[in-house]
mmCIF file of C-alpha atoms in Angstrom:
data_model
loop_
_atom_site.group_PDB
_atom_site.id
_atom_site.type_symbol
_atom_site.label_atom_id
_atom_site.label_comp_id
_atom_site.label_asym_id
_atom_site.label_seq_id
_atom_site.Cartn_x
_atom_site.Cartn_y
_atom_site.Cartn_z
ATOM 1 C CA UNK A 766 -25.244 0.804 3.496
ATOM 2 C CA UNK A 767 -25.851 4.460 3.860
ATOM 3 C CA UNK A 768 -23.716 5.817 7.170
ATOM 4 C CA UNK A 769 -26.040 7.894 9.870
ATOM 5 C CA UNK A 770 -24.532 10.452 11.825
ATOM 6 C CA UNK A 771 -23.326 7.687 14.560
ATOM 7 C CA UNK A 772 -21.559 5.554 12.061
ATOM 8 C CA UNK A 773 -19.478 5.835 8.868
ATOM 9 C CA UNK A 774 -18.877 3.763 5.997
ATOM 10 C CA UNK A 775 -15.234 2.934 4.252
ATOM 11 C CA UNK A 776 -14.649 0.691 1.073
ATOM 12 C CA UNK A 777 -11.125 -0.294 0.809
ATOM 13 C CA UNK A 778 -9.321 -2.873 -1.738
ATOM 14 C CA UNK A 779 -5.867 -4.655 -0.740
ATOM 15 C CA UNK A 780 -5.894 -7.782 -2.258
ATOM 16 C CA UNK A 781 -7.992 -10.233 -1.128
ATOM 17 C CA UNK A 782 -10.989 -9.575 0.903
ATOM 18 C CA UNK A 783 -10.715 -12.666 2.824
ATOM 19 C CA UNK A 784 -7.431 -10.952 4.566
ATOM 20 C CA UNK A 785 -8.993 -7.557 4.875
ATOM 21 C CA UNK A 786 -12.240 -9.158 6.188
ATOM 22 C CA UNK A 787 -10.363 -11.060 9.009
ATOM 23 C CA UNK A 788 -8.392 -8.345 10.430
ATOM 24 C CA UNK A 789 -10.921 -6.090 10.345
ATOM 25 C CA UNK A 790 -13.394 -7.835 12.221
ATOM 26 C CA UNK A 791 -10.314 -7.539 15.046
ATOM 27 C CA UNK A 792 -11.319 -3.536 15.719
ATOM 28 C CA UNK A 793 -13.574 -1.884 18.434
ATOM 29 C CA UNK A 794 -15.565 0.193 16.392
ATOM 30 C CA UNK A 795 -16.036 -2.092 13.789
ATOM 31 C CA UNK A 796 -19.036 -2.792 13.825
ATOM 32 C CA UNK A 797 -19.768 -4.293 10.170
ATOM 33 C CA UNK A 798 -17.455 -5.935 7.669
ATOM 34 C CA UNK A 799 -18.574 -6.907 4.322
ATOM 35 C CA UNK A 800 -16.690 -8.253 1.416
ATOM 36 C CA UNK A 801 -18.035 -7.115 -2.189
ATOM 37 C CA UNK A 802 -17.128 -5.527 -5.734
ATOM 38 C CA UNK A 803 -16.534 -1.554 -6.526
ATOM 39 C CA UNK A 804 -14.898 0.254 -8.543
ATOM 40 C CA UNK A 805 -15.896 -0.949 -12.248
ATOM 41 C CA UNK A 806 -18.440 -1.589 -15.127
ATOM 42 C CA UNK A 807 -20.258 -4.813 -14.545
ATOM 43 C CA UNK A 808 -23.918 -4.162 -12.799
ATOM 44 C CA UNK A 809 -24.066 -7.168 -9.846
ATOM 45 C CA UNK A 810 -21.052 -9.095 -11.108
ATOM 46 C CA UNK A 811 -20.349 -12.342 -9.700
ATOM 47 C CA UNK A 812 -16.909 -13.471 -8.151
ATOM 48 C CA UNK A 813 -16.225 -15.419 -11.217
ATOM 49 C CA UNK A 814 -17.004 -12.503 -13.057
ATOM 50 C CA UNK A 815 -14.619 -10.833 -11.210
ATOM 51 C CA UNK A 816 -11.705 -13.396 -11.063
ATOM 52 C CA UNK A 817 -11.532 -12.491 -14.969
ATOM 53 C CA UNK A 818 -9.973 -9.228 -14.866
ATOM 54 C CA UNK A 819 -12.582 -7.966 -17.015
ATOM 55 C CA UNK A 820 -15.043 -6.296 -14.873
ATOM 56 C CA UNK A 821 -12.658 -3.674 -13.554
ATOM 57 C CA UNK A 822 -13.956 -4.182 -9.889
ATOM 58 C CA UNK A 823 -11.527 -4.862 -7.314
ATOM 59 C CA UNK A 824 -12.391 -7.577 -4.304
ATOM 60 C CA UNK A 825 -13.084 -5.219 -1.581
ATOM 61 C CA UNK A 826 -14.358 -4.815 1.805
ATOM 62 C CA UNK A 827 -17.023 -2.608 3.221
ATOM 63 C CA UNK A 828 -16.639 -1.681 6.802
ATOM 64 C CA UNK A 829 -19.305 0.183 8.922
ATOM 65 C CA UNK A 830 -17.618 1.732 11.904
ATOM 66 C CA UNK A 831 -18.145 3.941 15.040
ATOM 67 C CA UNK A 832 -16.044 7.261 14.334
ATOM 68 C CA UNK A 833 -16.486 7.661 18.201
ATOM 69 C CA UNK A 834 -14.531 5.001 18.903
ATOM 70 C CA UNK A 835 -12.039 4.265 15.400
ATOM 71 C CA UNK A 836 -11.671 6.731 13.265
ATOM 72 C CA UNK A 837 -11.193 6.645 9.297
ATOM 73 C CA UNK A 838 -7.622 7.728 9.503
ATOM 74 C CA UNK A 839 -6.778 4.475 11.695
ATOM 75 C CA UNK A 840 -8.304 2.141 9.723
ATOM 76 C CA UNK A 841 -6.509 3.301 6.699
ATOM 77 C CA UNK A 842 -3.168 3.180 9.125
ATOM 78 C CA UNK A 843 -4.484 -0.785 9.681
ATOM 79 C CA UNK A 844 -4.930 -0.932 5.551
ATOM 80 C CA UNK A 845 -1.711 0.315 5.105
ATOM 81 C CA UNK A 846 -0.212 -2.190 7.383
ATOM 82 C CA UNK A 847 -1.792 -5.318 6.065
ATOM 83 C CA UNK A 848 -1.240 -4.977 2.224
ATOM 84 C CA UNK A 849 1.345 -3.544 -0.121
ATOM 85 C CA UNK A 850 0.138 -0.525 -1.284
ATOM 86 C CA UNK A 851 3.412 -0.388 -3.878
ATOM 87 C CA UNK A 852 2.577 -3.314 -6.037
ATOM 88 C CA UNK A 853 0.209 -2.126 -8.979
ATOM 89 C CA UNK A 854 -2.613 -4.879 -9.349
ATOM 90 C CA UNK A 855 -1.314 -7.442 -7.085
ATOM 91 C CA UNK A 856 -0.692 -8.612 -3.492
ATOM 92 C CA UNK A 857 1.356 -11.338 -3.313
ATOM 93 C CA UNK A 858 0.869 -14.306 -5.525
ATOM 94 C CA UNK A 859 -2.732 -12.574 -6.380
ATOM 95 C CA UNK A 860 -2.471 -10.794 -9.258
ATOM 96 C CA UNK A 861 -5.101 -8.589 -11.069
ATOM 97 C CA UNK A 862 -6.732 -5.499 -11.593
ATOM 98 C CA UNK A 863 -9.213 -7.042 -8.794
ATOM 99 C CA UNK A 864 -6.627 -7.500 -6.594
ATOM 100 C CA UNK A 865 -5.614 -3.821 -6.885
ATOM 101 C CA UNK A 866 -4.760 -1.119 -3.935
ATOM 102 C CA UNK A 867 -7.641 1.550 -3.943
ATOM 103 C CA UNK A 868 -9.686 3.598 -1.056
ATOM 104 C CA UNK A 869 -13.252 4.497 -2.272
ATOM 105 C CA UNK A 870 -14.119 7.138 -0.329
ATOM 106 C CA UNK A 871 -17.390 7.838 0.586
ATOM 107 C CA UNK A 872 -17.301 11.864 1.364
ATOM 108 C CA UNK A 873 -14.453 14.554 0.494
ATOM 109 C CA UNK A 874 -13.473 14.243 4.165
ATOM 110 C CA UNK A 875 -12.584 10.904 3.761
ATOM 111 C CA UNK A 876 -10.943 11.600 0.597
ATOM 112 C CA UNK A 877 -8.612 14.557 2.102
ATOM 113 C CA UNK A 878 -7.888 12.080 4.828
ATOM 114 C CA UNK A 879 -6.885 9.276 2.100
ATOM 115 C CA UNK A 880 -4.784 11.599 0.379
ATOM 116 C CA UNK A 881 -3.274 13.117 3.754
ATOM 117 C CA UNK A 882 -2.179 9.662 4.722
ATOM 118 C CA UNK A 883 -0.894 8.149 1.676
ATOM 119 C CA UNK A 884 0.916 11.313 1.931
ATOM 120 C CA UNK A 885 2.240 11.110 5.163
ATOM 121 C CA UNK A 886 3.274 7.296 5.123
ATOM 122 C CA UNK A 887 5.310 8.149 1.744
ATOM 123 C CA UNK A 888 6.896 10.859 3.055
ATOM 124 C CA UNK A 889 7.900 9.153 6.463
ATOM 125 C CA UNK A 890 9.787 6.176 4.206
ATOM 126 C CA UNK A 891 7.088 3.395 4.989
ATOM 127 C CA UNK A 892 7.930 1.931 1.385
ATOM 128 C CA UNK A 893 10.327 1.447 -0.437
ATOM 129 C CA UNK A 894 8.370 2.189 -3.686
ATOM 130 C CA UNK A 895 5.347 4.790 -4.452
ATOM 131 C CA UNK A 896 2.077 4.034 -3.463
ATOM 132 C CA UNK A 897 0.151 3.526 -6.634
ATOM 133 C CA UNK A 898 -3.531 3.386 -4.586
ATOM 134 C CA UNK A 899 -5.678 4.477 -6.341
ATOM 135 C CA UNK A 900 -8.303 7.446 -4.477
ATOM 136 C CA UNK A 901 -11.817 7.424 -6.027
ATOM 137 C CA UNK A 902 -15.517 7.932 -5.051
ATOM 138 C CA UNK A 903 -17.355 4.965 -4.654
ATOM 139 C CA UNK A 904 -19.570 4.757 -7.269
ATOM 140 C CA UNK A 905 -21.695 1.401 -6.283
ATOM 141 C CA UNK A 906 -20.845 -1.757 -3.548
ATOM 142 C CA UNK A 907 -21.962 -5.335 -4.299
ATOM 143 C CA UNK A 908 -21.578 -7.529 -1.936
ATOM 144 C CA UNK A 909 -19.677 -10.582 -2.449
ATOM 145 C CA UNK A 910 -21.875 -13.972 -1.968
ATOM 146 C CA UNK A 911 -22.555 -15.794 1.006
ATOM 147 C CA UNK A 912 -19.682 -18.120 1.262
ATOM 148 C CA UNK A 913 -16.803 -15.819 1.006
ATOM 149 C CA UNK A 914 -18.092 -13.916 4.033
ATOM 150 C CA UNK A 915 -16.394 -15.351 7.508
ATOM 151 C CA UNK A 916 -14.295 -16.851 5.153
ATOM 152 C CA UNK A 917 -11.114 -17.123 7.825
ATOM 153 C CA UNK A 918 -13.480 -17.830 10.754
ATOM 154 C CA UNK A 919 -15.389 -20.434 9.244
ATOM 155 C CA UNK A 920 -11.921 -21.861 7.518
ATOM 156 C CA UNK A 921 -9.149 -21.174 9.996
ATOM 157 C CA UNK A 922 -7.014 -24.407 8.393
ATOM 158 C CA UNK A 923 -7.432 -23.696 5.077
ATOM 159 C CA UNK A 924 -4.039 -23.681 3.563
ATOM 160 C CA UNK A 925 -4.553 -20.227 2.367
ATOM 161 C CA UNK A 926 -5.830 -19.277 5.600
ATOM 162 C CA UNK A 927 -3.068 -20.232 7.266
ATOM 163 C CA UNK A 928 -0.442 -19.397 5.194
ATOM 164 C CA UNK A 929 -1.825 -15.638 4.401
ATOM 165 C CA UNK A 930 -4.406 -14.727 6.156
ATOM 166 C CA UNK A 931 -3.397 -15.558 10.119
ATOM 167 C CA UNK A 932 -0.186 -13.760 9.625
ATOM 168 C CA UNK A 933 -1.856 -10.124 8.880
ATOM 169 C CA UNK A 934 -3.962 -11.026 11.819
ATOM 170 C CA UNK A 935 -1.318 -11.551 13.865
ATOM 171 C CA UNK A 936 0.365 -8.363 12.952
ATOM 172 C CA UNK A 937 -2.891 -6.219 13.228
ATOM 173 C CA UNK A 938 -3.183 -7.883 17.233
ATOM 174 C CA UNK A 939 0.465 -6.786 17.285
ATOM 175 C CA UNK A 940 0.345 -3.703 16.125
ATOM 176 C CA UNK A 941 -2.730 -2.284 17.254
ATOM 177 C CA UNK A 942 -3.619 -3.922 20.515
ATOM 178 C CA UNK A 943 -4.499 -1.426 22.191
ATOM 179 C CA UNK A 944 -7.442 -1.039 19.459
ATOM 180 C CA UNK A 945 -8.643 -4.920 19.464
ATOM 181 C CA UNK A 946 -12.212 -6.286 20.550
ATOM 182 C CA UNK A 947 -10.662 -8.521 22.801
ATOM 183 C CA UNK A 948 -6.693 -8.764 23.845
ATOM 184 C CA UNK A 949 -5.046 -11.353 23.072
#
């Protein structure tokens, strides 16, 4: 989706898009959230295709949003609270070049505002480790199919659900409340 001077356009990977997907769709501004593919070789792959390794896409999300209201440099402050953007091609028990930490920007402002932040976090301590997110144009987005979108709304007591995905929820209503849809 091309962005128009009222709206912008950010493609992030941290893990899972299921997790990303949820806690996005938490955000005034947000007006779009898509899970899809970037970042590798494969024209159109499939998730299977994907799950392989081979295709050297990572799950990711696309996210249309009102720079009015959120801006790119606090949804990258939300990415960097829901994933670990230390572990190289894994989050948690996922592991995989898929499942790898990356920010496709989409102009070089949103590049110099990727690199200012990863910066910024790593300098103020946030992790233990270095941040091994990757910063890269976006090259091509394809979206993931039909029924891994809503995934945690349509399957809020799904083991998986529960167990990984309502917890980054709960932290994004936490820690950014005053930037929710609706309070909770």
């Amino acid at each position: 989706m091309a962005a128009t001077p009222q709206r912008e356009v950010a493609t992030l990977a941290g893990g899972c898009f299921w997790c990303l997907e949820a806690a996005f769709q938490q955000l005034k501004g947000v007006e779009k959230v898509e899970s899809g593919y970037a970042g590798g070789h494969v024209v159109n792959p499939s998730y299977e295709q994907v799950c392989t390794g081979t295709t050297g896409h990572a799950e990711v999300l696309q996210i249309t949003f009102d720079p009015a209201i959120i801006s790119f440099d606090d949804l990258l402050h939300v990415f960097f609270t829901i994933h670990d953007p230390t572990t190289l091609n894994r989050q948690g028990a996922d592991v995989g070049t898929q499942y790898r930490s990356a920010i496709f920007y989409h102009s070089p402002e949103q590049k110099a505002v990727a690199e200012r932040v990863i910066a910024e976090l790593q300098a103020e301590g946030v992790w233990d480790d270095l941040t091994v997110t990757e910063v890269k144009p976006l090259d091509a987005f394809y979206p993931a199919e039909e029924y891994h979108r809503d995934y945690y709304r349509r399957n809020p007591n799904q083991g998986y659900c529960r167990a990984v995905i309502a917890p980054k929820v709960a932290k994004v209503r936490k820690l950014y409340l005053d930037k929710l849809k609706q309070p909770v």
